[in-house]
């Protein structure tokens, strides 16, 4: 289903993110998570994309498996890193044949365990990938005449590679002008960052839907990983104080993290957020608690794909 069909009306969307499993045990956890969350009828789910070849194949396989064996609507990530135009065109063709409706076009993280020369990439920035997908759409190769819906990333706390916030907004506007249809933000823990970012987007003439990325903290080790992976996420003192009170209590840490994320979601919904995207880390328990506590009625059915 195209993103314009998913995001029709004034109601916010709810969606989840998964990453491809690397072991049979991880695969079992993931598919149980998918079964658990399928009952919630999310508007879509996204599937991340690594820098190495084998994990990329896992992404493609997982996306197609979700598309063909569940009622969920998968949106695969696609990155610039370690790719040429022929490879990207082949992936887009594969997804088009499977009637995948949307793509999330990202710059991508530098690979840590393989030699990497960015100058060899056909796409130096996400805007180049957006333009390429738009040209693919115009070729008529997708069964939907609109082609893929194209999503891009937003950074409420600022892009770690672009300290100049004015230049950062110019880059984001360029992606939108190149054809982006929607935006999913990096995780954040202070809603004021999101609201300010949304307002700055409007001032810059960016008027596509902005979906807020939320990651509940469920453990102290996970908390420390988030700080590293998010490129310097800002943790409000209120959250840090609560975590310090119970840092040696696993259940307490999870309770604090879920409660904080729930408060974030209530505030976002009260302020007309276009959608909330949950970073699940391939587990469903915290996300299900939050979703149930928000009091949102589950959608009774998933619309058939318009493709």
Backbone as a ProteinNet text record, in pm:
[ID]
protein_1_A
[PRIMARY]
XXXXXXXXXXXXXXXXXXXXXXXXXXXXXXXXXXXXXXXXXXXXXXXXXXXXXXXXXXXXXXXXXXXXXXXXXXXXXXXXXXXXXXXXXXXXXXXXXXXXXXXXXXXXXXXXXXXXXXXXXXXXXXXXXXXXXXXXXXXXXXXXXXXXXXXXXXXXXXXXXXXXXXXXXXXXXXXXXXXXXXXXXXXXXXXXXXXXXXXXXXXXXXXXXXXXXXXXXXXXXXXXXXXXXXXXXXXXXXXXXXXXXXXXXXXXXXXXXXXXXXXXXXXXXXXXXXXXXXXXXXXXXXXXXXXXXXXXXXXXXXXXXXX
[TERTIARY]
83.3	0	87.8	56.7	134.3	114.9	218.1	212.6	97.9	61	-50	-182.6	-192.3	-311.3	-306.4	-185.3	-170	-200.9	-158.6	-167.3	-284.9	-387.7	-503.6	-585.2	-650	-729.6	-646	-710.5	-645.7	-590.6	-619.5	-574.9	-426.8	-351.8	-209.5	-188.4	-75.4	-38.2	44.6	44.4	127.4	201.8	332.3	413.9	529.5	593	700.1	819.8	939.8	1059.8	1124.5	1168.9	1240.5	1376.2	1468.2	1592.1	1605.9	1674.1	1683.2	1758.6	1713.6	1782.9	1915.1	2011.3	2140.9	2162.2	2075.5	2086.8	1948.4	1940.9	1809.4	1733.1	1806.1	1738.9	1678.1	1755.8	1705.7	1587	1591.6	1480.9	1352.4	1366.4	1247.8	1187.5	1273.7	1225.1	1153.8	1214.3	1156.5	1019.4	1007.3	880	771.6	810.3	713.1	670.1	766.6	734.5	639	666	579.9	438.6	430.2	296.9	225.3	300.4	239.5	188	270.7	236	140.1	128.7	32.2	-109.6	-132.9	-265.7	-303.9	-203.1	-229.1	-257.7	-249.5	-278.9	-206.4	-73.2	-2.5	-22.7	-10.6	-29.2	81.8	201.9	311.8	421.5	517.7	638.4	757.7	870	990.6	1094.4	1181.1	1284.5	1418.8	1512.6	1639.7	1731.2	1843.2	1931.4	2075.5	2154.4	2293.4	2387.4	2515.5	2616.1	2677.5	2664.3	2726.2	2632.5	2688.6	2608.8	2509.2	2552.4	2464.4	2345.5	2367.6	2254.7	2158.5	2209	2120.2	2026.9	2080.5	1995.5	1888.3	1925.3	1827.8	1716.4	1752.1	1649.8	1552.9	1606.8	1519.5	1428.1	1484.4	1405.8	1297.7	1335	1238.4	1124.8	1157.9	1054.9	955.7	1007.6	917.2	837.5	898.9	825.7	710	735.5	629.9	519.2	561.1	463.3	372.7	430.2	354.1	287.8	330.8	278.6	207.7	202.3	132.2	40.1	-37	-122.6	-51.2	74.5	149.9	200.3	219.6	266.4	411.8	510.5	650.6	706	788.1	860.7	1009.7	1080.9	1223.5	1308.8	1414.7	1516.5	1604.9	1656.7	1752.7	1857.2	1986.2	2090.2	2186.6	2261.8	2360.2	2488.1	2516	2645.9	2672.9	2790.4	2837.5	2742.3	2690.7	2597.9	2630.2	2604.2	2606.3	2464.6	2447.9	2314	2250.2	2331.3	2275.3	2218.9	2288.5	2240.6	2110.7	2105.8	1984.8	1867.7	1892.8	1783.8	1732.6	1824	1782.5	1698	1736.1	1658.7	1520.6	1516.2	1386.7	1297.9	1358.3	1280.7	1225	1305.3	1260.7	1144.4	1157.5	1049.9	923.6	942.4	826.3	750	823.4	757.7	683	728.2	658.9	551.9	526.9	423.4	449.6	577	611.8	577.5	507.2	456.1	546.4	639.3	716.2	859.5	947.1	1088.9	1128.1	1218.7	1278.2	1422	1450.7	1579.7	1671.5	1784.4	1873.1	2016.8	2091.8	2234	2304.4	2271.6	2328.2	2452.1	2476.7	2593.9	2715.4	2832.1	2955.3	2975.8	3013.2	3037.7	3159.2	3149.4	3257.7	3354.4	3308.7	3389.3	3440.1	3422.2	3473.5	3538.8	3638.9	3700.1	3593.5	3600.6	3496.3	3555.4	3524.5	3565.3	3439.4	3393.6	3267.2	3267.6	3385.9	3392.4	3350.6	3349.3	3311.9	3159.8	3087.9	2941.6	2881.8	2782.9	2714.7	2631.3	2585.7	2501.5	2577.4	2618.6	2698.1	2611	2486.7	2395.7	2255.7	2173.5	2037.9	1958.1	1982.2	1908.1	1933.1	2054.1	2083.2	2001.4	1983.7	1904.1	1756.5	1707.9	1568.7	1545.1	1636.7	1621.7	1619.5	1703	1709.4	1578.8	1525.1	1398.4	1286.9	1288.7	1187.9	1196.9	1318.6	1333.4	1282.5	1307.6	1254.6	1101.4	1042.1	896.2	845.2	915.7	871.6	888.5	968.8	989.3	868.2	778.5	661	685.4	798.7	832.9	757.5	697.3	620.5	474.7	411.2	271.3	174.7	210.4	130	179.7	89.8	131.9	205.6	186.7	256.6	398.8	430.3	559.5	567.8	690.2	711.5	681.4	619.6	622.6	762.4	817.8	957.6	964.8	1027.7	1047.4	1193	1216	1351.8	1359.4	1481.5	1502.6	1504.5	1454.2	1463.8	1534.4	1599.5	1680.4	1640.6	1545.1	1499.7	1611.8	1712.3	1823.5	1937.3	1919.7	2024.2	2100.3	2137	2213.3	2355.6	2405.9	2539.8	2651.7	2629.2	2733.7	2723.2	2620.4	2599.3	2573.1	2678	2658.4	2585.4	2601.8	2534.7	2387.6	2301.2	2159.1	2089.1	2139	2079.5	2110.3	2234.7	2273.1	2198	2181.9	2108.3	1966.4	1900	1763.5	1762.3	1866.7	1876.2	1885.1	1963.8	1976.3	1842.7	1769.9	1640.3	1541.3	1541.6	1451.8	1484.8	1613.2	1652.4	1595.7	1594.4	1537.9	1388	1320.5	1176.7	1149.6	1225.5	1207.3	1239.7	1328.8	1366.1	1258.5	1163.8	1053.5	1012.8	1067.2	1028.3	881.8	812	669.3	640.3	732.3	711.3	845.9	844.7	968.3	947.8	1048.6	1050.1	1170.8	1149.6	1260.6	1346.1	1469.4	1555.6	1489.1	1524.2	1466.4	1505.9	1422.4	1448.1	1375.2	1418.3	1358.4	1299.9	1319.4	1261.9	1171	1040.2	944.9	963.7	1023.6	1046.3	1137.7	1231.3	1317.2	1235.1	1140	1056.6	967.7	902.3	810.5	885.8	1005.1	1085.4	1128.7	1168.3	1207.8	1090.9	973.3	855	824.2	840.3	814.6	918.5	1045.3	1149.5	1128.2	1077.1	1043.3	937.3	833.6	727.4	781.1	869.7	928.5	1014.1	1071.8	1155.4	1074.4	943.2	859	848.9	876.4	866.4	731.2	646.1	509	466.5	561.9	527.7	501.9	429.5	406.1	536.8	546.5	665	625.5	676.2	644	751.9	709.2	802.2	854.5	986.6	1048.5	1066.4	1010	1013.7	1076.6	1173.8	1233.3	1224.4	1142.6	1135.9	1266.4	1316.5	1433.1	1385.1	1447.2	1404.6	1514.7	1637.2	1747.1	1857.4	1945	2055.4	2155.6	2177.3	2268.8	2211.6	2080.9	2016.5	2022.5	2007.5	2016.5	2153.1	2258.4	2393.6	2416.4	2354.9	2367.2	2297.5	2183.1	2109.2	2193.8	2261.9	2346	2453.2	2503.3	2606.8	2548.3	2442.6	2386.7	2320.5	2261.8	2189.8	2283.5	2412.2	2506.7	2501.4	2469.5	2469.2	2330.4	2239.1	2103.2	2105.3	2015.2	2004.5	1902.8	1946.6	1858.2	1820.5	1692	1651.3	1689.3	1719.5	1757.4	1647.7	1523.8	1412	1422.4	1457.1	1472.1	1594.5	1707.3	1829.2	1809.9	1741.6	1719	1636.1	1533	1446.4	1522.1	1606.6	1683.7	1788.1	1848.6	1949.6	1890.5	1765.8	1701.5	1688.1	1678.1	1649.2	1745.5	1865.4	1954.9	1995.5	1984.6	2018.3	1895.9	1783.6	1657.7	1607	1624.3	1589	1442.5	1356.5	1212.3	1183.1	1248.5	1227.2	1272.8	1387.9	1438.2	1339.5	1291.6	1195.5	1068	1022.1	900.1	918.3	1034.4	1063.7	1069.1	1138.7	1152.9	1020.3	937	806.2	717.3	719.2	637.1	679.9	810.1	858.5	816.2	831.2	790.4	640.3	563.7	418.7	381.8	448.1	422.2	457.8	569.4	605.3	494.5	442.1	339	211.2	169	49.8	67.6	183.7	210.3	213.7	274.7	278.4	138.1	56.1	-80.5	-162.1	-139.3	-210	-169.7	-53.9	-3.6	-2.2	-97.7	-129.2	-11.6	58.1	165.7	106.7	179.4	129.7	133.3	227.1	238.6	346.2	343.1	445.2	502.3	634.9	706.6	788.3	757.4	823.4	943.9	1060.1	1179.5	1174.5	1142	1109	1229.4	1344.3	1459	1418.1	1320	1271.4	1201.9	1157.3	1080.2	951.1	847.2	715.5	663.7	722.3	657.7	640.6	746.8	736.3	642.6	652	566.9	420.2	392	252.6	197.2	277.7	232.5	197.8	284.8	260.5	136.2	126.4	13.6	-118.7	-121.3	-242.9	-276	-174.6	-196.6	-242	-214.3	-258	-408	-470.6	-615.3	-659.1	-573	-606.4	-680.5	-797.7	-867.8	-790.5	-779.1	-709.4	-792.7	-724.5	-797	-857.1	-980.3	-1050.7	-1001.7	-951.6	-902.2	-795	-712.8	-609.9	-662.5	-662.3	-711.6	-627.3	-692.8	-618	-529	-415.9	-322.1	-388.5	-361.9	-419.7	-340.4	-232.3	-146.2	-197.3
-118.7	0	125.2	220.7	344	426.9	501.7	579.2	678.7	730.9	825.8	758.5	627.1	552.4	524.1	492.8	460.3	580.9	699.1	817.8	907.8	851.3	933.3	960.4	1076.6	1113.9	1185	1219	1296.4	1210	1080.6	995	963.1	961.4	928.2	781.5	752.8	614.5	558.1	425.3	355.3	245.6	239.1	146	95.8	-11.8	-77.1	-99.3	-106	-135.4	-264.6	-346.5	-469.8	-466.4	-550.5	-568.6	-716.7	-750.6	-890.8	-974.5	-1095.1	-1181.6	-1231.8	-1258.7	-1309.8	-1456.3	-1510.7	-1650	-1713.3	-1846.4	-1912.1	-1874.3	-1859.1	-1822.4	-1682	-1591.1	-1455.4	-1453.3	-1539.1	-1547.2	-1591.1	-1687.3	-1736.3	-1626.8	-1550.1	-1438.4	-1336.5	-1307.1	-1207.8	-1249.7	-1372.6	-1414.3	-1424	-1453.5	-1448.9	-1304.6	-1213	-1071.1	-1025.8	-1068.1	-1030.4	-1083.8	-1208.2	-1265.5	-1187.9	-1151.5	-1075.5	-939.8	-870.2	-734.3	-729.4	-838	-841.2	-822.5	-870	-856.2	-709.4	-621.9	-479.4	-404.4	-472.4	-411.9	-279.2	-275.5	-149	-105.1	25.1	76	29.3	13.3	-46.2	-87.2	-163.5	-192.9	-162.5	-129.4	-107.3	-212	-241.6	-343.2	-279.4	-283.7	-214.1	-286.2	-220.3	-263.4	-240.8	-348.9	-337.3	-303	-294.5	-257.1	-378	-496.7	-616.2	-690.9	-770.4	-840.2	-938.7	-1022.6	-1127.5	-1069.1	-964.1	-905.2	-837.2	-789.7	-728.4	-832.3	-949.3	-1056.2	-1093.5	-1091.8	-1120.8	-1017.2	-890.5	-785.6	-812.9	-840.4	-864.1	-984.3	-1091.1	-1212	-1184.7	-1111.7	-1082.6	-995.7	-894.6	-805.9	-886.1	-973.3	-1050.2	-1152	-1210.3	-1306.1	-1237.5	-1119.3	-1043.5	-1007.5	-964.4	-923.2	-1038.8	-1158.7	-1270.4	-1359.7	-1353	-1447.8	-1381.8	-1248.8	-1180.7	-1073.9	-1012.3	-900.6	-766.7	-770.5	-648.5	-587.8	-457.1	-384.5	-343.4	-414.6	-385	-269.3	-187	-80.3	-106.2	-149.9	-178.3	-52.6	-54.2	49.8	22	128.6	117	226.7	191.3	289	308.3	417.5	450.1	367.9	318.9	260.7	132.9	127.3	6.3	-38.4	56.9	21.1	98.4	32.6	103.6	108	179.1	199.6	68.8	-21.4	-147.9	-230	-231	-306.4	-247.3	-115.9	-51.3	-75.2	-66.8	-90.7	-233.7	-329.6	-469	-489	-424.4	-435.5	-372.8	-255.6	-190.2	-277.1	-339.4	-427.2	-546.1	-603.1	-716.6	-675.9	-560.6	-514.5	-478.3	-421.3	-386.8	-513.4	-619.1	-743.8	-806.9	-778.8	-829.8	-733.2	-626.7	-527.8	-456.8	-436.5	-353.8	-209.7	-139.5	-7.8	109.1	92.5	207.6	168.6	268.4	252.6	363.6	333.2	436.7	455.9	569.6	596.4	669.5	606.6	657.9	669.3	757.8	765.2	638.1	588.5	464.1	487.4	394.5	401.4	339.8	393.4	336.6	196.4	99.5	-35.8	-37	-115	-117	-233.7	-339.4	-461.6	-497.1	-407.1	-431.8	-303.6	-315.6	-195.2	-114.7	17.5	99.1	228.3	255.5	379.3	445.8	549.5	614.9	668.9	707.9	766.8	668.5	538.8	437.4	415.4	472.1	457.6	542.1	487.7	563.8	677	657.3	756.5	811.4	936.1	995.1	1042.5	1076.8	1126.8	1071	1074.7	1019.9	1087.7	1216.1	1286.3	1221.3	1169.8	1102.4	974.4	903.9	781.4	813.8	920.4	963.2	993.4	1065.5	1100.3	974.1	876.6	753.6	674.5	666.1	595.2	667.3	800.2	876.4	846.3	836.6	802.1	661.2	569	433.7	439	519.1	532.9	582.6	678.5	737.5	641.8	537.2	440.2	350.2	346.6	261.8	117	87.4	-51.1	-103.1	-13.1	-54.7	-78.6	-181.6	-209	-98.6	-19	98.3	214.4	282.3	388.5	501.2	510.4	613.1	570.3	442.8	390.9	374.2	371	358.8	491.3	484	597.5	605.8	725.9	741.9	813.2	747.2	807.5	844.7	943.2	985.3	999.2	1013.6	1027.2	1173.8	1199.3	1331.7	1320.1	1426.7	1423.5	1538.9	1514.6	1622.3	1684	1604.4	1656.5	1708	1700.2	1741.4	1622.9	1629.7	1521.8	1524	1409.3	1409	1449.1	1433.5	1467.2	1610.8	1684.3	1820.5	1913.7	1961.1	2049.4	2179.4	2227.9	2351.1	2320.7	2367.2	2332.2	2397.3	2508.8	2570.9	2486.9	2443.1	2356.5	2224.1	2170.8	2045.8	2057.9	2169.6	2187.5	2203.1	2264.7	2273.6	2133.7	2044.4	1907.8	1834.6	1854.8	1788.9	1840.3	1971.2	2030	1976.2	1954.1	1900.4	1760.4	1678.8	1543.7	1549.5	1642.8	1656.7	1705.2	1804.4	1856.2	1750.6	1656.1	1549.9	1443.5	1441.5	1346.4	1270.8	1305.7	1234.7	1262.7	1157	1167.5	1172.1	1122.6	1119.5	1110.7	1132.3	1134.7	1057.2	976.9	907.9	959.3	1001.9	1062.9	960.2	1000.5	928.5	932.4	836.5	835.7	962.4	1001.9	1117.2	1095.4	1166	1148.5	1277.3	1387.4	1514.4	1563.6	1563.4	1600.5	1743.5	1828.5	1966.3	1969.4	1875.4	1866.7	1834.5	1743.3	1705.9	1821.3	1887.7	1996.1	2111.8	2142.1	2248	2208.1	2082.8	2032.1	2041.1	2001.1	2006.5	2149.4	2242.6	2382.7	2437.3	2399.2	2443.8	2386.7	2263.7	2205.6	2289.3	2327.1	2408.1	2541.9	2603.3	2731.1	2716.3	2597.1	2571.3	2527	2519.8	2478.2	2328.1	2255.2	2108.8	2070.8	2012.7	1987.5	1841.1	1750.7	1609	1558.7	1446.2	1392.4	1358.5	1395.2	1366.8	1268.6	1145.7	1038.9	1035	1035.7	1043.6	905.4	892.2	765.8	754.5	650.6	631.7	496.2	495.5	370.4	361.6	270.7	253.1	193.2	246.2	188.3	70.4	-46.5	-165.6	-227.2	-174.5	-225.1	-120.6	-128.2	-33.3	-57	-183.5	-210.9	-154.7	-170.1	-113.3	37.9	96.4	241.4	291.6	223.1	264	241.8	136.5	111.7	221.5	266	372.2	497.6	531.1	651.1	643.3	522.3	503.8	501.9	425.3	406.8	532.3	611.6	730.3	847.3	825.2	931.7	1045.2	1014.3	1118.4	1164.4	1071.7	1108.2	1186.5	1283.9	1363.5	1299.3	1271.1	1211.1	1317.6	1352.3	1453.3	1412.7	1511.8	1484	1405.6	1433.2	1361.9	1211.4	1172.3	1031.2	972	1043.1	993.8	973.5	1069.2	1059.7	936.1	911.2	795.2	664.4	659.2	538	513.8	620.5	604.8	547.6	580.2	529.6	377.9	319.8	176.2	102.2	155.3	98.2	-45.9	-90.2	-228.7	-319.9	-266	-340.3	-350.8	-468	-484.3	-453.1	-500.3	-475.7	-327	-263.1	-120.7	-37.4	-72.4	0.3	-10.6	-130.5	-149.4	-68.7	-67.9	5.7	155.5	206.9	348.8	380.8	296.6	322.4	320.6	222.7	212.3	329.6	366.6	479	608.4	629.4	752.5	757.9	645.8	641.9	662.6	607.4	625.2	772.6	840.8	983.6	1061.8	1023.8	1087.3	1071.4	949.7	921.3	999.2	1005.1	1083.2	1228.5	1285.1	1424.6	1444.9	1351.8	1362.6	1357.9	1266.5	1254.9	1379.5	1436.5	1559.7	1676.5	1664.5	1772.5	1734.9	1649	1621.4	1565.7	1468.5	1403.7	1324.6	1321	1248.9	1098.5	1051.6	908.9	882.8	763.2	720.6	588.7	584.2	467.5	409.2	286.3	224.4	143.1	175.3	94.9	-21.1	-140.6	-252.7	-334.1	-323	-411.3	-558.8	-585.8	-721.2	-788.7	-709.9	-764.7	-685.7	-755.3	-692.5	-646.6	-694.1	-673.6	-526.8	-446.9	-306.1	-230.7	-258.7	-190.1	-223	-348.9	-387.9	-319.7	-309.4	-241.4	-95.8	-28.5	112	125.2	41	49.6	27.3	-72.9	-99.1	18.1	78.1	186	315.1	330.5	450.6	451.4	335.4	327.7	343.7	305.4	319.3	194.9	210.9	92.6	28.6	-103.3	-172.6	-167.6	-150.8	-151.7	-290.2	-293.5	-421.7	-501.9	-436.2	-508.6	-427.4	-495.4	-428.2	-419	-297	-279.6	-361	-417.3	-489	-393.8	-443.5	-358	-301.3	-173.2	-106	-135	-208.7	-235	-353.5
0	0	0	-82.2	-91.5	34.4	72	196.5	196.8	81.6	77.1	111.6	87.8	129.4	279.4	329.1	470.9	558.2	515.3	600.4	565.2	506.5	474.4	600	603.9	720.8	825.8	937.6	1042.8	1155.6	1155.5	1265.6	1250.9	1362	1354.3	1320.3	1259.5	1230.6	1345.5	1356.6	1454.5	1379.9	1402.5	1325	1410.7	1364	1437.9	1346.3	1407.2	1330.2	1377.9	1282.9	1310.8	1241	1285.6	1211.7	1178.1	1068.6	1026.8	1129.4	1156.5	1252.3	1195.4	1284.7	1242.2	1278.8	1365.2	1408	1408.3	1405.4	1413.4	1539.9	1651.8	1777.1	1766.7	1708	1690.4	1594.6	1494	1398.9	1468.7	1559.7	1631.7	1718.1	1785.7	1867.5	1779.1	1664.9	1575.7	1524.6	1477.8	1421	1528.3	1652.2	1760.7	1785.9	1779.1	1793.8	1685.1	1562.1	1450.8	1471.7	1518.6	1544.3	1655	1758.6	1867.7	1819.8	1742.4	1703.2	1584.8	1511.5	1401.2	1453.7	1575.3	1635.6	1656.7	1660.9	1683.6	1554	1442.5	1312.6	1291.5	1304.9	1278.5	1134.7	1111.5	976.5	883.6	937.4	861.8	958.9	909	985.2	894.9	954.6	873.7	909	813	830	797.7	892.9	877	779.1	751	643	684.2	690.7	733.9	620.3	655.6	556.5	486.5	545.2	487.5	395.2	304.8	204.6	262.4	358.8	410.3	484.2	563	635.5	539.7	426.8	328.7	267.9	238.8	186.8	288.6	417.3	522.3	523	498	491.3	377.3	258.2	143.3	169.3	222.8	250	353.9	459	565	513.5	434.8	379.2	295.9	210	123.9	204.7	305.6	389	461.6	516.1	583.5	484.6	365.7	264.1	224	212.5	156.6	261.1	388.3	487.3	605.2	608	717.2	658.6	745.5	705.8	720.3	760.4	784.2	653.5	654	537	560.2	501.2	529.7	446.9	512.5	444	465.2	362.6	379.1	379.1	459.1	451.8	329.6	270.8	162.5	183.4	178	208.8	92.4	101.6	-1.3	11.8	130.2	162.3	83.1	21.5	-49.2	-159.7	-237	-344.3	-471.2	-585.4	-712.6	-769.3	-878.3	-934.2	-978.1	-1036.1	-1083.7	-968.6	-856.6	-740.5	-685.6	-674.9	-622.8	-717.7	-847.5	-943.6	-933.2	-911.5	-897.7	-772.2	-663.4	-539.1	-557.3	-618.4	-641.7	-730.2	-831.7	-918.3	-842.3	-755.1	-673.3	-584	-518.4	-429.8	-509	-626.9	-709.9	-750.1	-786.8	-825.1	-707.4	-585.4	-466.1	-416.2	-493.8	-460.6	-328.2	-296.1	-181.1	-216.6	-128.1	-164.4	-133.1	-37.2	9.8	41.5	38.2	69.9	167	260.4	344.1	296	232.4	169.6	267	301.3	405.1	356.2	420.4	391.1	433.9	553.9	604.8	689.1	781.4	868.7	800.2	827.6	774.5	831.6	748.2	800	891.5	999.3	1097.9	1077.2	1011.8	1007.3	867.9	771	636.9	584.5	495.3	436.6	361.7	373.5	311.4	256.1	129.6	63.6	10	79.4	44.5	-98.3	-147.5	-281.1	-390.5	-356.5	-455.8	-461.8	-367.7	-368.6	-480.8	-551.3	-656.1	-597.2	-473.7	-407.7	-286.7	-294.8	-187.6	-71.4	-100.4	2.5	-22.3	81.6	70.7	-39.7	-63	-168.2	-304	-326.7	-453.8	-467.6	-356.6	-357.9	-380.4	-318.1	-339.6	-486.8	-549.2	-691.1	-778.4	-743.1	-821.5	-809.4	-688.1	-669.6	-745.2	-744.1	-817.4	-967	-1020	-1162.4	-1188.9	-1096.1	-1109.5	-1113.9	-1027.3	-1027.1	-1161.4	-1217.6	-1344.8	-1462.2	-1442.4	-1550.5	-1572	-1473.6	-1484.7	-1448.6	-1385.1	-1351.6	-1229.4	-1152.9	-1034.3	-1073.5	-1019	-1056.5	-1015	-913.4	-878.6	-964.9	-1032.4	-1123.6	-1051	-919.2	-841.5	-806.4	-825.5	-785.4	-635.2	-583	-439.3	-368.8	-251	-161.3	-103.4	-94.8	-53.6	81.4	177	308.2	329.2	416.6	452.8	604.1	655.1	798.7	839.1	962.4	1022.2	1156.3	1198.7	1321.1	1413.8	1504.2	1593.9	1677	1712.8	1792	1704.3	1573.5	1481.3	1426	1299.4	1236.6	1290.6	1340	1400.2	1304.6	1173.6	1076.6	1025.4	1068.3	1019.7	1137.4	1202	1319	1285.8	1162.1	1121.7	1096.2	1185.4	1177.2	1057.4	1009.7	891.3	767.4	757.3	645.2	652.5	774.5	792.2	736.6	763.7	714.2	562.3	507.3	360.7	299.1	363.4	313.8	320.3	429.8	444.2	340.7	319	218.6	80.2	52.9	-77.9	-98.7	7.8	-3.2	-31.2	33.7	11.4	-131	-175	-311.4	-416.5	-380.4	-474.9	-486.8	-393.1	-406.6	-282.5	-165	-43.2	-10.1	31.2	61.9	211.5	294.2	439	508.7	638.5	715.9	845.1	882.4	1011.3	1088.6	1212.5	1285.7	1358.7	1384.9	1476.9	1614.8	1700.8	1835	1912	2004.8	2090.2	2221.8	2325	2457.5	2514.5	2446.4	2489.1	2377.7	2402.5	2298	2249.6	2333.5	2290	2168.1	2161.2	2042.7	1918.7	1933.2	1819.2	1775.1	1870.8	1835.1	1768.9	1819.2	1758.2	1617.7	1600.9	1469.6	1371.8	1415	1329.1	1286.6	1379.4	1347	1250	1269.7	1177.8	1037.8	1030.1	899.7	829.7	903.4	844.3	794.7	872.2	832.4	707.2	688.7	571.2	450	465.4	353.9	336.7	445.1	443.6	503	422.6	467.4	451.5	444.3	439.8	582.5	598	733.1	803.2	932.4	1013	1122.4	1111.3	1205.9	1313.6	1439.8	1552.3	1589.8	1603.5	1642.1	1792.4	1853	1998.4	2030.8	2123.7	2168.9	2321.2	2373	2518.6	2571.8	2682	2748.1	2833.2	2813.4	2887.1	2971.5	2961.8	3043.5	3047.3	3148.7	3156.5	3043.7	3007.2	2896	2765.8	2747	2629.4	2629	2746.3	2762	2715.6	2754.2	2715	2565.1	2509.4	2365.1	2285.9	2336.4	2267.6	2257.6	2367.4	2367.9	2261.4	2235.2	2134.4	1993.5	1973.2	1839.9	1785.8	1873.5	1828.1	1800.1	1813.8	1784.3	1884.2	2008.6	2111.7	2150	2173.2	2212.3	2343	2353.4	2475.4	2569.1	2690.4	2789.4	2891.7	2902.1	3000.3	3142.1	3225.2	3364.2	3436.3	3403.1	3466.6	3442.7	3321.9	3288.5	3356.9	3352.3	3415.4	3565.4	3629.9	3774.2	3807.9	3729.4	3754.4	3733.9	3630.8	3604.6	3713.2	3763.2	3867.8	3996	4022.3	4144.7	4143.1	4023.4	4016.8	3924.7	3905.6	3805	3834.5	3957.8	3992.3	3997.7	3957.1	3958.6	3815.1	3753	3611.5	3584.6	3671.9	3653.7	3667.8	3765.4	3786.1	3667.9	3610.4	3493.8	3378.3	3353.9	3245	3269.8	3395.2	3428.4	3405.2	3445.5	3425	3275.9	3197.9	3055.6	2981.9	3014.3	2949.5	2989	3116.9	3162.8	3094.6	3082	3018.9	2872.3	2801.3	2661.1	2646.9	2740.6	2737	2753.1	2845.3	2862.9	2736.7	2672.9	2546.6	2443.4	2432.7	2332.1	2359.4	2485.6	2519.1	2477.1	2506.5	2472.8	2321.4	2248.6	2102.8	2043.3	2094.3	2043.5	2075.7	2193.4	2231.3	2143	2078	1994	1845.7	1809.1	1668.4	1588	1646.2	1572.4	1455.8	1343.9	1226.5	1246.9	1328.9	1354.2	1457.2	1516.6	1612.1	1563	1554.5	1504.6	1619.5	1659.6	1774.6	1729.1	1784.5	1761.9	1861.5	1813	1900.9	1947.1	1877.1	1901.8	1892	1804.7	1775.7	1894.1	1989.3	2102	2115.5	2156.8	2152.9	2288.2	2399.8	2529.3	2565.5	2559.7	2598.4	2504.8	2375.2	2278.4	2301.5	2333	2357.7	2481.9	2586.9	2709.2	2678.6	2603.7	2569.6	2483.5	2382.7	2290.4	2364.4	2450.8	2529	2620.4	2680.6	2776.1	2709.6	2580.7	2510.2	2485.7	2498.1	2479.6	2336.2	2242.7	2100.4	2053.4	1995.3	1944.6	1830.6	1835.2	1726.8	1599.7	1488.9	1362.8	1341.2	1297.4	1285	1166.2	1067.1	949.5	882.6	807.7	728.6	585.6	531.8	396.6	299.4	201.9	98.4	23.5	-21	-93.9	-218	-241.4	-357.1	-483.9	-468.8	-584.5	-663.9
[MASK]
+++++++++++++++++++++++++++++++++++++++++++++++++++++++++++++++++++++++++++++++++++++++++++++++++++++++++++++++++++++++++++++++++++++++++++++++++++++++++++++++++++++++++++++++++++++++++++++++++++++++++++++++++++++++++++++++++++++++++++++++++++++++++++++++++++++++++++++++++++++++++++++++++++++++++++++++++++

